[in-house]
PDB file of C-alpha atoms in Angstrom:
ATOM      1  CA  MET A 265     -23.798  14.749 170.525  1.00  0.00           C
ATOM      2  CA  SER A 266     -27.449  13.941 170.298  1.00  0.00           C
ATOM      3  CA  ALA A 267     -30.318  15.142 168.325  1.00  0.00           C
ATOM      4  CA  PRO A 268     -33.009  17.570 169.829  1.00  0.00           C
ATOM      5  CA  ASP A 269     -35.337  14.686 170.787  1.00  0.00           C
ATOM      6  CA  GLY A 270     -32.317  13.030 172.845  1.00  0.00           C
ATOM      7  CA  SER A 271     -31.455  10.023 170.450  1.00  0.00           C
ATOM      8  CA  PRO A 272     -28.028   9.882 169.450  1.00  0.00           C
ATOM      9  CA  VAL A 273     -26.875  11.264 165.957  1.00  0.00           C
ATOM     10  CA  GLY A 274     -26.403   8.695 163.487  1.00  0.00           C
ATOM     11  CA  ALA A 275     -28.697   6.225 165.002  1.00  0.00           C
ATOM     12  CA  GLU A 276     -31.577   5.260 162.964  1.00  0.00           C
ATOM     13  CA  ARG A 277     -34.625   7.204 164.166  1.00  0.00           C
ATOM     14  CA  SER A 278     -38.431   6.474 163.285  1.00  0.00           C
ATOM     15  CA  ILE A 279     -40.516   8.744 161.232  1.00  0.00           C
ATOM     16  CA  GLY A 280     -42.228   9.996 164.235  1.00  0.00           C
ATOM     17  CA  GLN A 281     -38.833  11.074 166.038  1.00  0.00           C
ATOM     18  CA  LEU A 282     -37.867  12.717 162.956  1.00  0.00           C
ATOM     19  CA  PHE A 283     -41.167  14.555 162.855  1.00  0.00           C
ATOM     20  CA  ALA A 284     -40.894  15.520 166.262  1.00  0.00           C
ATOM     21  CA  SER A 285     -37.411  16.641 165.792  1.00  0.00           C
ATOM     22  CA  ALA A 286     -38.547  18.717 162.965  1.00  0.00           C
ATOM     23  CA  THR A 287     -41.495  20.210 164.702  1.00  0.00           C
ATOM     24  CA  THR A 288     -39.226  21.292 167.615  1.00  0.00           C
ATOM     25  CA  GLU A 289     -36.785  22.846 165.423  1.00  0.00           C
ATOM     26  CA  MET A 290     -39.359  24.804 163.572  1.00  0.00           C
ATOM     27  CA  SER A 291     -41.100  25.930 166.815  1.00  0.00           C
ATOM     28  CA  ALA A 292     -37.600  27.098 167.971  1.00  0.00           C
ATOM     29  CA  LEU A 293     -37.091  28.934 164.553  1.00  0.00           C
ATOM     30  CA  VAL A 294     -40.470  30.635 165.001  1.00  0.00           C
ATOM     31  CA  HIS A 295     -39.713  31.709 168.516  1.00  0.00           C
ATOM     32  CA  ASP A 296     -36.230  33.144 167.498  1.00  0.00           C
ATOM     33  CA  GLU A 297     -37.746  35.004 164.354  1.00  0.00           C
ATOM     34  CA  ILE A 298     -40.330  36.462 166.826  1.00  0.00           C
ATOM     35  CA  ALA A 299     -37.696  37.596 169.330  1.00  0.00           C
ATOM     36  CA  LEU A 300     -35.750  39.266 166.517  1.00  0.00           C
ATOM     37  CA  ALA A 301     -38.775  41.037 165.477  1.00  0.00           C
ATOM     38  CA  LYS A 302     -39.357  42.429 168.948  1.00  0.00           C
ATOM     39  CA  ALA A 303     -35.699  43.490 169.280  1.00  0.00           C
ATOM     40  CA  GLN A 304     -35.720  45.433 166.111  1.00  0.00           C
ATOM     41  CA  LEU A 305     -39.291  46.904 166.985  1.00  0.00           C
ATOM     42  CA  LYS A 306     -38.010  47.929 170.109  1.00  0.00           C
ATOM     43  CA  GLN A 307     -34.874  49.600 168.556  1.00  0.00           C
ATOM     44  CA  ASP A 308     -37.158  51.474 166.056  1.00  0.00           C
ATOM     45  CA  VAL A 309     -39.339  52.682 169.006  1.00  0.00           C
ATOM     46  CA  LYS A 310     -36.229  53.768 170.962  1.00  0.00           C
ATOM     47  CA  ARG A 311     -35.193  56.016 167.965  1.00  0.00           C
ATOM     48  CA  GLY A 312     -38.683  57.397 167.457  1.00  0.00           C
ATOM     49  CA  ALA A 313     -38.700  58.360 171.239  1.00  0.00           C
ATOM     50  CA  MET A 314     -35.167  59.903 170.741  1.00  0.00           C
ATOM     51  CA  SER A 315     -36.634  62.056 167.663  1.00  0.00           C
ATOM     52  CA  GLY A 316     -39.551  63.095 169.782  1.00  0.00           C
ATOM     53  CA  GLY A 317     -37.519  64.210 172.671  1.00  0.00           C
ATOM     54  CA  ALA A 318     -35.169  66.188 170.590  1.00  0.00           C
ATOM     55  CA  PHE A 319     -38.335  67.878 169.120  1.00  0.00           C
ATOM     56  CA  SER A 320     -39.695  68.554 172.489  1.00  0.00           C
ATOM     57  CA  VAL A 321     -36.469  70.095 173.903  1.00  0.00           C
ATOM     58  CA  ALA A 322     -36.382  72.274 170.878  1.00  0.00           C
ATOM     59  CA  GLY A 323     -39.812  73.427 171.471  1.00  0.00           C
ATOM     60  CA  GLY A 324     -39.145  73.788 175.223  1.00  0.00           C
ATOM     61  CA  VAL A 325     -35.868  75.905 174.657  1.00  0.00           C
ATOM     62  CA  LEU A 326     -37.528  78.091 172.193  1.00  0.00           C
ATOM     63  CA  LEU A 327     -40.609  78.789 174.215  1.00  0.00           C
ATOM     64  CA  PHE A 328     -39.067  79.208 177.765  1.00  0.00           C
ATOM     65  CA  SER A 329     -35.835  80.721 176.955  1.00  0.00           C
ATOM     66  CA  LEU A 330     -36.809  83.462 174.711  1.00  0.00           C
ATOM     67  CA  PRO A 331     -38.093  85.874 177.548  1.00  0.00           C
ATOM     68  CA  MET A 332     -35.050  85.691 179.861  1.00  0.00           C
ATOM     69  CA  LEU A 333     -32.380  84.896 177.355  1.00  0.00           C
ATOM     70  CA  ASN A 334     -33.766  87.891 175.103  1.00  0.00           C
ATOM     71  CA  PHE A 335     -33.505  90.421 177.869  1.00  0.00           C
ATOM     72  CA  ALA A 336     -30.044  89.176 179.127  1.00  0.00           C
ATOM     73  CA  LEU A 337     -28.522  88.858 175.579  1.00  0.00           C
ATOM     74  CA  ALA A 338     -29.880  92.050 174.388  1.00  0.00           C
ATOM     75  CA  TYR A 339     -28.727  94.103 177.454  1.00  0.00           C
ATOM     76  CA  GLY A 340     -25.342  92.338 177.215  1.00  0.00           C
ATOM     77  CA  ILE A 341     -24.892  93.342 173.541  1.00  0.00           C
ATOM     78  CA  ARG A 342     -26.222  96.955 174.342  1.00  0.00           C
ATOM     79  CA  THR A 343     -23.460  97.169 177.080  1.00  0.00           C
ATOM     80  CA  TRP A 344     -20.775  95.945 174.898  1.00  0.00           C
ATOM     81  CA  SER A 345     -21.445  97.731 171.762  1.00  0.00           C
ATOM     82  CA  ASP A 346     -23.642 100.899 172.546  1.00  0.00           C
ATOM     83  CA  TRP A 347     -26.183  99.782 169.734  1.00  0.00           C
ATOM     84  CA  ASN A 348     -29.644 100.596 169.766  1.00  0.00           C
ATOM     85  CA  LEU A 349     -31.609  98.530 172.054  1.00  0.00           C
ATOM     86  CA  ALA A 350     -34.159  97.171 169.465  1.00  0.00           C
ATOM     87  CA  VAL A 351     -31.253  95.984 167.405  1.00  0.00           C
ATOM     88  CA  CYS A 352     -29.863  94.027 170.435  1.00  0.00           C
ATOM     89  CA  PHE A 353     -33.122  92.357 171.176  1.00  0.00           C
ATOM     90  CA  LEU A 354     -33.414  91.180 167.445  1.00  0.00           C
ATOM     91  CA  LEU A 355     -29.874  89.824 167.849  1.00  0.00           C
ATOM     92  CA  SER A 356     -30.497  87.785 171.008  1.00  0.00           C
ATOM     93  CA  PHE A 357     -33.879  86.585 169.331  1.00  0.00           C
ATOM     94  CA  ALA A 358     -31.907  85.332 166.306  1.00  0.00           C
ATOM     95  CA  ALA A 359     -29.426  83.599 168.543  1.00  0.00           C
ATOM     96  CA  ASN A 360     -32.365  81.731 170.180  1.00  0.00           C
ATOM     97  CA  VAL A 361     -33.757  80.814 166.730  1.00  0.00           C
ATOM     98  CA  LEU A 362     -30.460  79.368 165.795  1.00  0.00           C
ATOM     99  CA  VAL A 363     -30.285  76.934 168.876  1.00  0.00           C
ATOM    100  CA  ALA A 364     -33.875  75.776 168.263  1.00  0.00           C
ATOM    101  CA  LEU A 365     -33.119  75.149 164.676  1.00  0.00           C
ATOM    102  CA  VAL A 366     -29.957  73.027 165.453  1.00  0.00           C
ATOM    103  CA  LEU A 367     -32.160  70.921 167.935  1.00  0.00           C
ATOM    104  CA  ALA A 368     -34.882  70.401 165.196  1.00  0.00           C
ATOM    105  CA  LEU A 369     -32.107  69.370 162.887  1.00  0.00           C
ATOM    106  CA  ILE A 370     -31.045  66.697 165.229  1.00  0.00           C
ATOM    107  CA  GLY A 371     -34.607  65.595 165.736  1.00  0.00           C
ATOM    108  CA  VAL A 372     -34.959  65.229 161.949  1.00  0.00           C
ATOM    109  CA  VAL A 373     -31.806  62.958 161.825  1.00  0.00           C
ATOM    110  CA  PHE A 374     -33.085  60.735 164.288  1.00  0.00           C
ATOM    111  CA  ALA A 375     -36.402  60.539 162.764  1.00  0.00           C
ATOM    112  CA  LYS A 376     -35.012  59.739 159.227  1.00  0.00           C
ATOM    113  CA  LYS A 377     -32.999  56.978 160.908  1.00  0.00           C
ATOM    114  CA  ALA A 378     -36.304  55.467 162.716  1.00  0.00           C
ATOM    115  CA  GLN A 379     -37.987  55.912 159.386  1.00  0.00           C
ATOM    116  CA  LYS A 380     -35.205  54.204 157.184  1.00  0.00           C
ATOM    117  CA  SER A 381     -35.014  51.266 159.561  1.00  0.00           C
ATOM    118  CA  LYS A 382     -36.847  48.290 158.072  1.00  0.00           C
ATOM    119  CA  GLY A 383     -36.244  45.812 160.851  1.00  0.00           C
ATOM    120  CA  PRO A 384     -39.752  44.099 161.214  1.00  0.00           C
ATOM    121  CA  GLN A 385     -40.170  44.140 157.293  1.00  0.00           C
ATOM    122  CA  LYS A 386     -36.924  42.203 156.980  1.00  0.00           C
ATOM    123  CA  VAL A 387     -38.039  39.488 159.717  1.00  0.00           C
ATOM    124  CA  ALA A 388     -41.353  39.123 157.958  1.00  0.00           C
ATOM    125  CA  ALA A 389     -39.742  38.883 154.706  1.00  0.00           C
ATOM    126  CA  SER A 390     -37.497  36.197 156.024  1.00  0.00           C
ATOM    127  CA  MET A 391     -40.374  34.239 157.703  1.00  0.00           C
ATOM    128  CA  LYS A 392     -42.300  34.202 154.452  1.00  0.00           C
ATOM    129  CA  GLU A 393     -39.218  32.917 152.633  1.00  0.00           C
ATOM    130  CA  THR A 394     -38.953  30.213 155.360  1.00  0.00           C
ATOM    131  CA  ALA A 395     -42.599  29.315 154.908  1.00  0.00           C
ATOM    132  CA  GLY A 396     -42.136  29.247 151.096  1.00  0.00           C
ATOM    133  CA  VAL A 397     -39.263  26.872 151.282  1.00  0.00           C
ATOM    134  CA  LEU A 398     -41.225  24.572 153.674  1.00  0.00           C
ATOM    135  CA  GLN A 399     -44.354  24.419 151.555  1.00  0.00           C
ATOM    136  CA  ASN A 400     -42.203  23.463 148.354  1.00  0.00           C
ATOM    137  CA  ALA A 401     -40.178  20.743 150.226  1.00  0.00           C
ATOM    138  CA  LYS A 402     -41.096  17.397 149.094  1.00  0.00           C
ATOM    139  CA  PRO A 403     -40.600  14.318 151.307  1.00  0.00           C
ATOM    140  CA  HIS A 404     -37.676  12.017 150.334  1.00  0.00           C
ATOM    141  CA  PRO A 405     -39.119   9.247 148.121  1.00  0.00           C
ATOM    142  CA  ARG A 406     -39.739   5.833 150.131  1.00  0.00           C
ATOM    143  CA  PRO A 407     -39.682   2.672 148.412  1.00  0.00           C
ATOM    144  CA  ASP A 408     -43.068   1.000 147.878  1.00  0.00           C
ATOM    145  CA  ASP A 409     -43.996  -0.866 151.300  1.00  0.00           C
ATOM    146  CA  THR A 410     -45.501  -3.953 149.471  1.00  0.00           C
ATOM    147  CA  LYS A 411     -42.025  -4.336 147.536  1.00  0.00           C
ATOM    148  CA  VAL A 412     -40.136  -4.160 150.620  1.00  0.00           C
ATOM    149  CA  LEU A 413     -42.462  -6.560 152.479  1.00  0.00           C
ATOM    150  CA  GLU A 414     -42.200  -9.086 149.577  1.00  0.00           C
ATOM    151  CA  GLU A 415     -38.510  -8.827 149.636  1.00  0.00           C
ATOM    152  CA  ARG A 416     -38.416  -9.514 153.372  1.00  0.00           C
ATOM    153  CA  VAL A 417     -40.714 -12.546 153.068  1.00  0.00           C
ATOM    154  CA  ARG A 418     -38.153 -14.026 150.397  1.00  0.00           C
ATOM    155  CA  ASN A 419     -35.134 -13.281 152.619  1.00  0.00           C
ATOM    156  CA  THR A 420     -36.893 -15.060 155.444  1.00  0.00           C
ATOM    157  CA  LYS A 421     -37.955 -18.044 153.358  1.00  0.00           C
ATOM    158  CA  ALA A 422     -34.433 -18.408 152.108  1.00  0.00           C
ATOM    159  CA  ILE A 423     -32.920 -18.137 155.776  1.00  0.00           C
ATOM    160  CA  GLU A 424     -35.553 -20.865 156.761  1.00  0.00           C
ATOM    161  CA  ALA A 425     -34.384 -23.127 153.899  1.00  0.00           C
ATOM    162  CA  VAL A 426     -30.693 -22.773 154.738  1.00  0.00           C
ATOM    163  CA  ALA A 427     -31.541 -23.371 158.249  1.00  0.00           C
ATOM    164  CA  ARG A 428     -33.511 -26.625 157.269  1.00  0.00           C
ATOM    165  CA  SER A 429     -30.917 -27.949 155.146  1.00  0.00           C
ATOM    166  CA  SER A 430     -28.059 -27.552 157.902  1.00  0.00           C
ATOM    167  CA  SER A 431     -30.038 -29.210 160.437  1.00  0.00           C
TER     168      SER A 431
END
């Protein structure tokens, strides 16, 4: 297994390698967040299109079917019942309005689903949260460089002293 920059895991990496790795991972995170937002937005647009389609079909049914369906239904009711022709036309009109109302209700249901979906808002909140965490992150405290150098010099002098005494 290796780190994103190709170096083996567990191997000591330089600050530059760590920074490059963190930058790569942040870039991948941002790209994934954008892809998620696009997918959720596409789903919301699809729901909105379904709602608009249902409303369009409802309007088309009401507009284009009224004359033909009213005549056919009215004369059919008249044939079966021997009622007055005006009452038969009113009943056929009521049936068409009922069909249009059902289609309009389907459109309302899809519109409410599209409105309730908070996909892009969730992603934006997640990105803000990630940015807030990263802004508050503090680097791991490092020992003072001068102290480390002084300790190395002492160790080097001690090794040289041991080497001289043994030769």
